[in-house]
Amino acid sequence: MKFFLDSAILSEIEQAYTAGICDGITMNPSLVKKAVDGLKAKGEKIDLERYIRRALKVAKGTPVSLEVTDTESAEAMVVQGKKLFKKFNPVAGNVYIKIPVNPSYDAAPGKDFEGIIAIRALRKAKIPVNCTLVFTPEQALAAAKAGANFVSPFAGRIDDMLRKEHFVPFSKEDYYPAKGLSKEGKVLEDNGVVSGIDLVGQIVKVFRQYGIKTEVLAASLRNARQVREAALVGADIATMPFSVFMELMRHRLTAEGMKKFAEDTPEEFRKLV
Ligand code: E4P
């Protein structure tokens, strides 16, 4: 399973690539805002185009997803997606355009297929696509049929929603059991999906069943155990914040063992090398 960094913060991108365990980057408008706000807070002058170009260079050879923001129609997403691709892909040849599976959010009729239409059009123009905001296997299938290279089920947000709807107190990083959470004798579920990892697993199963080549990118992961479970259900990619990248490497016994080895090392051994 590939590890992607879910961040637009350049210092995090640089650290993850220097460590050599980062296979790609995912950005979204909220993550770009976080990076921009961070620069503003430091009083730094913002040249976002230059900043993104630097990130693309660091990530050369691995995919970087940039999300469209003009989402009022398929045409608008295609126009913006093409512009983003034209502007940024020449930097390192690694741009993927992120398209929401369904950009309709105000219940206005007739917009439910705009994401799918945009994905098909961008793929026709040979632009790689990451289909985002996926919450059902059906949405994932529709995106795959339209030719998306990646589909991004948002695991953590399903878990958050189930806890919120059922008044289960939680912090964002809290583990949510892949097999679901029971309350008053019933497993909480969203139309047959019992957890974010269950959603990822269901999509993987459907894709494998039909030999679909679209990669399943487990997104919105909140802790290392969820990354492990994404791997166990066969996700092709897991994208995670930098904090989770660090958490992947940690165990209290590793730290304890290191402390003891450091204390025990005899001076005579140190002098050998
Ligand atoms: C990745 O592509 C998504 O934008 C991201 O994982 C969303 O994560 P969040 O639910 O923690 O905001």
CSV table of C-alpha atoms and ligand atoms in Angstrom, one decimal:
chain,number,residue,atom,x,y,z
A,1,MET,CA,0.0,0.0,0.0
A,2,LYS,CA,1.3,3.4,-0.9
A,3,PHE,CA,1.5,6.2,1.7
A,4,PHE,CA,0.4,9.7,0.6
A,5,LEU,CA,0.7,12.9,2.6
A,6,ASP,CA,-2.5,14.8,3.1
A,7,SER,CA,-1.1,18.2,3.4
A,8,ALA,CA,-0.2,21.4,1.5
A,9,ILE,CA,2.4,22.5,4.1
A,10,LEU,CA,5.8,22.6,2.3
A,11,SER,CA,7.9,21.8,5.4
A,12,GLU,CA,5.8,18.7,6.0
A,13,ILE,CA,6.1,17.7,2.4
A,14,GLU,CA,9.8,18.1,2.5
A,15,GLN,CA,10.2,16.0,5.7
A,16,ALA,CA,8.0,13.2,4.4
A,17,TYR,CA,9.9,13.0,1.1
A,18,THR,CA,13.3,13.2,2.8
A,19,ALA,CA,12.3,10.2,5.0
A,20,GLY,CA,11.7,8.4,1.7
A,21,ILE,CA,8.3,6.9,2.7
A,22,CYS,CA,6.0,9.2,0.9
A,23,ASP,CA,4.5,8.1,-2.4
A,24,GLY,CA,2.3,11.1,-3.2
A,25,ILE,CA,0.4,14.1,-1.9
A,26,THR,CA,-3.3,15.0,-1.7
A,27,MET,CA,-4.4,18.6,-1.2
A,28,ASN,CA,-7.9,20.1,-0.9
A,29,PRO,CA,-9.1,23.7,-0.5
A,30,SER,CA,-9.1,23.4,3.3
A,31,LEU,CA,-5.5,22.1,3.4
A,32,VAL,CA,-4.4,24.9,1.1
A,33,LYS,CA,-6.1,27.4,3.4
A,34,LYS,CA,-4.3,25.8,6.4
A,35,ALA,CA,-0.9,26.2,4.6
A,36,VAL,CA,-1.7,29.8,3.6
A,37,ASP,CA,-2.9,30.7,7.1
A,38,GLY,CA,0.3,29.3,8.5
A,39,LEU,CA,2.4,31.5,6.2
A,40,LYS,CA,0.3,34.5,7.1
A,41,ALA,CA,0.7,33.8,10.8
A,42,LYS,CA,4.5,33.9,10.3
A,43,GLY,CA,4.2,37.2,8.4
A,44,GLU,CA,5.6,35.6,5.3
A,45,LYS,CA,4.7,36.9,1.8
A,46,ILE,CA,2.5,34.5,0.0
A,47,ASP,CA,3.2,33.5,-3.6
A,48,LEU,CA,0.9,30.4,-3.8
A,49,GLU,CA,1.8,29.6,-7.4
A,50,ARG,CA,5.5,29.4,-6.5
A,51,TYR,CA,4.7,27.5,-3.3
A,52,ILE,CA,2.8,24.8,-5.2
A,53,ARG,CA,5.5,24.6,-7.8
A,54,ARG,CA,8.0,23.9,-5.0
A,55,ALA,CA,5.8,21.1,-3.6
A,56,LEU,CA,5.4,19.6,-7.1
A,57,LYS,CA,9.2,19.5,-7.5
A,58,VAL,CA,9.7,17.9,-4.1
A,59,ALA,CA,7.2,15.2,-5.1
A,60,LYS,CA,8.6,14.6,-8.6
A,61,GLY,CA,7.8,11.1,-9.7
A,62,THR,CA,4.8,10.7,-7.5
A,63,PRO,CA,1.2,11.9,-7.9
A,64,VAL,CA,0.0,15.3,-6.4
A,65,SER,CA,-3.7,15.9,-6.3
A,66,LEU,CA,-4.9,19.5,-6.8
A,67,GLU,CA,-8.6,20.1,-6.3
A,68,VAL,CA,-10.9,22.2,-8.5
A,69,THR,CA,-12.9,24.9,-6.7
A,70,ASP,CA,-15.1,26.1,-9.6
A,71,THR,CA,-17.7,23.4,-9.0
A,72,GLU,CA,-21.0,25.0,-10.2
A,73,SER,CA,-21.0,22.7,-13.4
A,74,ALA,CA,-19.1,20.0,-15.1
A,75,GLU,CA,-17.9,22.5,-17.7
A,76,ALA,CA,-16.6,24.8,-15.0
A,77,MET,CA,-14.7,21.9,-13.3
A,78,VAL,CA,-13.3,20.8,-16.7
A,79,VAL,CA,-12.2,24.3,-17.6
A,80,GLN,CA,-10.5,24.8,-14.2
A,81,GLY,CA,-9.1,21.3,-14.1
A,82,LYS,CA,-7.5,21.8,-17.6
A,83,LYS,CA,-6.1,25.2,-16.5
A,84,LEU,CA,-4.6,23.7,-13.3
A,85,PHE,CA,-3.1,20.9,-15.3
A,86,LYS,CA,-1.7,23.2,-18.0
A,87,LYS,CA,-0.2,25.5,-15.4
A,88,PHE,CA,1.3,23.0,-13.0
A,89,ASN,CA,1.9,19.7,-14.7
A,90,PRO,CA,4.9,20.9,-16.7
A,91,VAL,CA,6.7,21.5,-13.4
A,92,ALA,CA,7.2,17.8,-12.6
A,93,GLY,CA,4.7,15.9,-14.7
A,94,ASN,CA,2.8,14.6,-11.6
A,95,VAL,CA,-0.5,16.5,-11.3
A,96,TYR,CA,-3.8,14.7,-10.7
A,97,ILE,CA,-7.0,16.8,-10.8
A,98,LYS,CA,-9.3,16.2,-7.9
A,99,ILE,CA,-13.0,16.2,-8.8
A,100,PRO,CA,-15.8,15.8,-6.3
A,101,VAL,CA,-18.0,12.8,-7.2
A,102,ASN,CA,-21.1,15.0,-6.9
A,103,PRO,CA,-20.6,18.8,-6.4
A,104,SER,CA,-24.3,19.4,-5.8
A,105,TYR,CA,-24.9,20.6,-2.2
A,106,ASP,CA,-28.0,22.8,-2.3
A,107,ALA,CA,-30.4,20.1,-3.4
A,108,ALA,CA,-30.9,21.9,-6.7
A,109,PRO,CA,-32.1,19.3,-9.2
A,110,GLY,CA,-30.1,18.3,-12.2
A,111,LYS,CA,-26.6,18.6,-10.9
A,112,ASP,CA,-26.0,15.2,-9.5
A,113,PHE,CA,-24.0,13.9,-12.6
A,114,GLU,CA,-21.7,16.9,-13.0
A,115,GLY,CA,-18.8,15.3,-11.2
A,116,ILE,CA,-19.0,12.2,-13.3
A,117,ILE,CA,-19.3,14.2,-16.5
A,118,ALA,CA,-16.2,16.2,-15.5
A,119,ILE,CA,-14.2,13.1,-14.7
A,120,ARG,CA,-15.0,11.6,-18.1
A,121,ALA,CA,-14.1,14.8,-20.0
A,122,LEU,CA,-10.8,15.2,-18.2
A,123,ARG,CA,-9.9,11.6,-18.7
A,124,LYS,CA,-10.7,12.0,-22.4
A,125,ALA,CA,-8.2,14.9,-22.4
A,126,LYS,CA,-5.7,12.4,-20.9
A,127,ILE,CA,-5.6,14.3,-17.5
A,128,PRO,CA,-5.3,12.0,-14.5
A,129,VAL,CA,-8.2,12.3,-12.0
A,130,ASN,CA,-8.7,11.6,-8.3
A,131,CYS,CA,-12.4,11.4,-7.5
A,132,THR,CA,-13.0,12.9,-4.1
A,133,LEU,CA,-15.7,13.0,-1.4
A,134,VAL,CA,-16.7,9.4,-1.9
A,135,PHE,CA,-19.0,7.9,0.8
A,136,THR,CA,-20.6,4.9,-0.9
A,137,PRO,CA,-19.4,2.0,-3.1
A,138,GLU,CA,-22.0,3.1,-5.7
A,139,GLN,CA,-20.3,6.5,-6.0
A,140,ALA,CA,-17.0,4.8,-6.3
A,141,LEU,CA,-18.3,2.5,-9.0
A,142,ALA,CA,-19.7,5.5,-11.0
A,143,ALA,CA,-16.4,7.3,-10.8
A,144,ALA,CA,-14.5,4.2,-11.9
A,145,LYS,CA,-16.8,3.8,-14.8
A,146,ALA,CA,-16.1,7.4,-15.8
A,147,GLY,CA,-12.4,6.5,-15.8
A,148,ALA,CA,-11.1,8.0,-12.5
A,149,ASN,CA,-7.6,6.9,-11.7
A,150,PHE,CA,-8.2,7.1,-8.0
A,151,VAL,CA,-11.3,7.1,-5.8
A,152,SER,CA,-11.1,8.7,-2.4
A,153,PRO,CA,-13.4,7.3,0.3
A,154,PHE,CA,-13.3,9.6,3.3
A,155,ALA,CA,-13.1,7.0,6.1
A,156,GLY,CA,-12.7,9.4,9.1
A,157,ARG,CA,-15.7,11.5,8.1
A,158,ILE,CA,-18.0,8.5,8.1
A,159,ASP,CA,-16.9,7.6,11.6
A,160,ASP,CA,-17.3,11.2,12.8
A,161,MET,CA,-20.8,11.3,11.3
A,162,LEU,CA,-21.9,8.0,13.0
A,163,ARG,CA,-20.6,9.2,16.3
A,164,LYS,CA,-22.2,12.6,16.0
A,165,GLU,CA,-25.6,11.2,14.9
A,166,HIS,CA,-25.6,8.9,17.8
A,167,PHE,CA,-24.3,11.3,20.4
A,168,VAL,CA,-21.1,9.4,21.0
A,169,PRO,CA,-18.5,11.9,22.4
A,170,PHE,CA,-15.1,11.7,20.6
A,171,SER,CA,-12.0,13.6,19.6
A,172,LYS,CA,-10.9,13.7,16.0
A,173,GLU,CA,-8.0,11.3,16.4
A,174,ASP,CA,-9.9,8.7,18.4
A,175,TYR,CA,-9.9,5.1,17.0
A,176,TYR,CA,-13.2,3.9,15.5
A,177,PRO,CA,-13.5,0.1,15.3
A,178,ALA,CA,-13.5,-1.1,11.7
A,179,LYS,CA,-16.2,-3.6,12.6
A,180,GLY,CA,-18.4,-0.8,13.8
A,181,LEU,CA,-19.5,0.6,17.1
A,182,SER,CA,-22.5,-0.8,19.0
A,183,LYS,CA,-24.9,1.4,21.0
A,184,GLU,CA,-27.9,0.0,22.8
A,185,GLY,CA,-27.3,-3.4,21.2
A,186,LYS,CA,-27.2,-2.1,17.6
A,187,VAL,CA,-24.2,-1.6,15.4
A,188,LEU,CA,-24.2,2.0,14.1
A,189,GLU,CA,-24.4,2.2,10.3
A,190,ASP,CA,-24.9,4.5,7.3
A,191,ASN,CA,-27.0,2.5,4.8
A,192,GLY,CA,-25.0,-0.7,5.3
A,193,VAL,CA,-21.6,0.9,6.0
A,194,VAL,CA,-20.5,0.4,9.6
A,195,SER,CA,-17.3,2.4,9.6
A,196,GLY,CA,-15.0,4.3,7.3
A,197,ILE,CA,-12.7,1.3,7.0
A,198,ASP,CA,-15.7,-0.8,6.1
A,199,LEU,CA,-16.5,1.6,3.3
A,200,VAL,CA,-12.9,1.3,2.0
A,201,GLY,CA,-13.1,-2.5,2.2
A,202,GLN,CA,-16.5,-2.6,0.4
A,203,ILE,CA,-15.1,-0.5,-2.5
A,204,VAL,CA,-12.0,-2.7,-2.7
A,205,LYS,CA,-14.1,-5.8,-2.8
A,206,VAL,CA,-16.4,-4.5,-5.5
A,207,PHE,CA,-13.4,-3.3,-7.6
A,208,ARG,CA,-11.6,-6.6,-7.3
A,209,GLN,CA,-14.7,-8.5,-8.1
A,210,TYR,CA,-15.0,-6.7,-11.5
A,211,GLY,CA,-11.3,-6.3,-12.2
A,212,ILE,CA,-11.6,-2.5,-12.0
A,213,LYS,CA,-8.2,-0.9,-12.3
A,214,THR,CA,-9.1,2.4,-10.5
A,215,GLU,CA,-7.0,2.6,-7.3
A,216,VAL,CA,-8.8,2.9,-3.9
A,217,LEU,CA,-7.3,5.8,-2.0
A,218,ALA,CA,-8.3,5.6,1.7
A,219,ALA,CA,-8.7,9.3,2.8
A,220,SER,CA,-9.6,11.2,5.9
A,221,LEU,CA,-7.5,8.8,8.0
A,222,ARG,CA,-7.1,10.0,11.6
A,223,ASN,CA,-4.7,7.5,13.3
A,224,ALA,CA,-2.1,4.8,12.6
A,225,ARG,CA,-4.4,2.0,13.4
A,226,GLN,CA,-6.8,3.1,10.7
A,227,VAL,CA,-3.9,3.1,8.2
A,228,ARG,CA,-3.1,-0.5,9.2
A,229,GLU,CA,-6.8,-1.4,8.7
A,230,ALA,CA,-6.9,0.3,5.4
A,231,ALA,CA,-3.9,-2.0,4.4
A,232,LEU,CA,-5.7,-5.0,5.8
A,233,VAL,CA,-8.8,-4.4,3.7
A,234,GLY,CA,-6.6,-4.0,0.6
A,235,ALA,CA,-6.6,-0.2,-0.1
A,236,ASP,CA,-4.1,0.7,-2.8
A,237,ILE,CA,-3.2,4.0,-1.1
A,238,ALA,CA,-3.7,5.6,2.3
A,239,THR,CA,-3.4,9.4,2.6
A,240,MET,CA,-2.8,10.8,6.0
A,241,PRO,CA,-1.8,14.0,7.8
A,242,PHE,CA,1.9,14.4,8.8
A,243,SER,CA,1.0,13.7,12.5
A,244,VAL,CA,-0.2,10.2,11.4
A,245,PHE,CA,3.0,9.7,9.4
A,246,MET,CA,4.9,10.2,12.6
A,247,GLU,CA,2.6,8.0,14.6
A,248,LEU,CA,3.2,5.2,12.1
A,249,MET,CA,6.8,5.0,13.3
A,250,ARG,CA,6.1,5.1,17.0
A,251,HIS,CA,5.7,2.5,19.8
A,252,ARG,CA,6.5,3.0,23.4
A,253,LEU,CA,8.6,-0.2,23.5
A,254,THR,CA,10.7,1.1,20.6
A,255,ALA,CA,11.3,4.3,22.6
A,256,GLU,CA,12.0,2.4,25.8
A,257,GLY,CA,14.3,-0.1,24.1
A,258,MET,CA,16.3,2.8,22.5
A,259,LYS,CA,16.7,4.5,25.8
A,260,LYS,CA,18.1,1.4,27.4
A,261,PHE,CA,20.4,0.6,24.5
A,262,ALA,CA,21.7,4.2,24.7
A,263,GLU,CA,22.3,3.9,28.4
A,264,ASP,CA,23.9,0.5,28.2
A,265,THR,CA,26.4,1.1,25.4
A,266,PRO,CA,29.9,0.7,26.9
A,267,GLU,CA,32.5,3.3,26.2
A,268,GLU,CA,34.7,0.6,24.8
A,269,PHE,CA,32.1,-0.1,22.0
A,270,ARG,CA,31.8,3.6,21.2
A,271,LYS,CA,35.5,3.8,20.7
A,272,LEU,CA,35.4,1.0,18.2
A,273,VAL,CA,33.6,3.0,15.5
B,1,E4P,C1,-7.9,13.7,1.0
B,1,E4P,O1,-7.9,13.7,-0.2
B,1,E4P,C2,-9.0,14.4,1.7
B,1,E4P,O2,-9.1,15.7,1.3
B,1,E4P,C3,-8.7,14.4,3.2
B,1,E4P,O3,-8.2,13.1,3.6
B,1,E4P,C4,-9.9,14.8,4.1
B,1,E4P,O4,-9.5,14.6,5.4
B,1,E4P,P1,-10.4,15.2,6.6
B,1,E4P,O5,-11.7,14.5,6.7
B,1,E4P,O6,-9.6,14.9,7.8
B,1,E4P,O7,-10.6,16.7,6.4
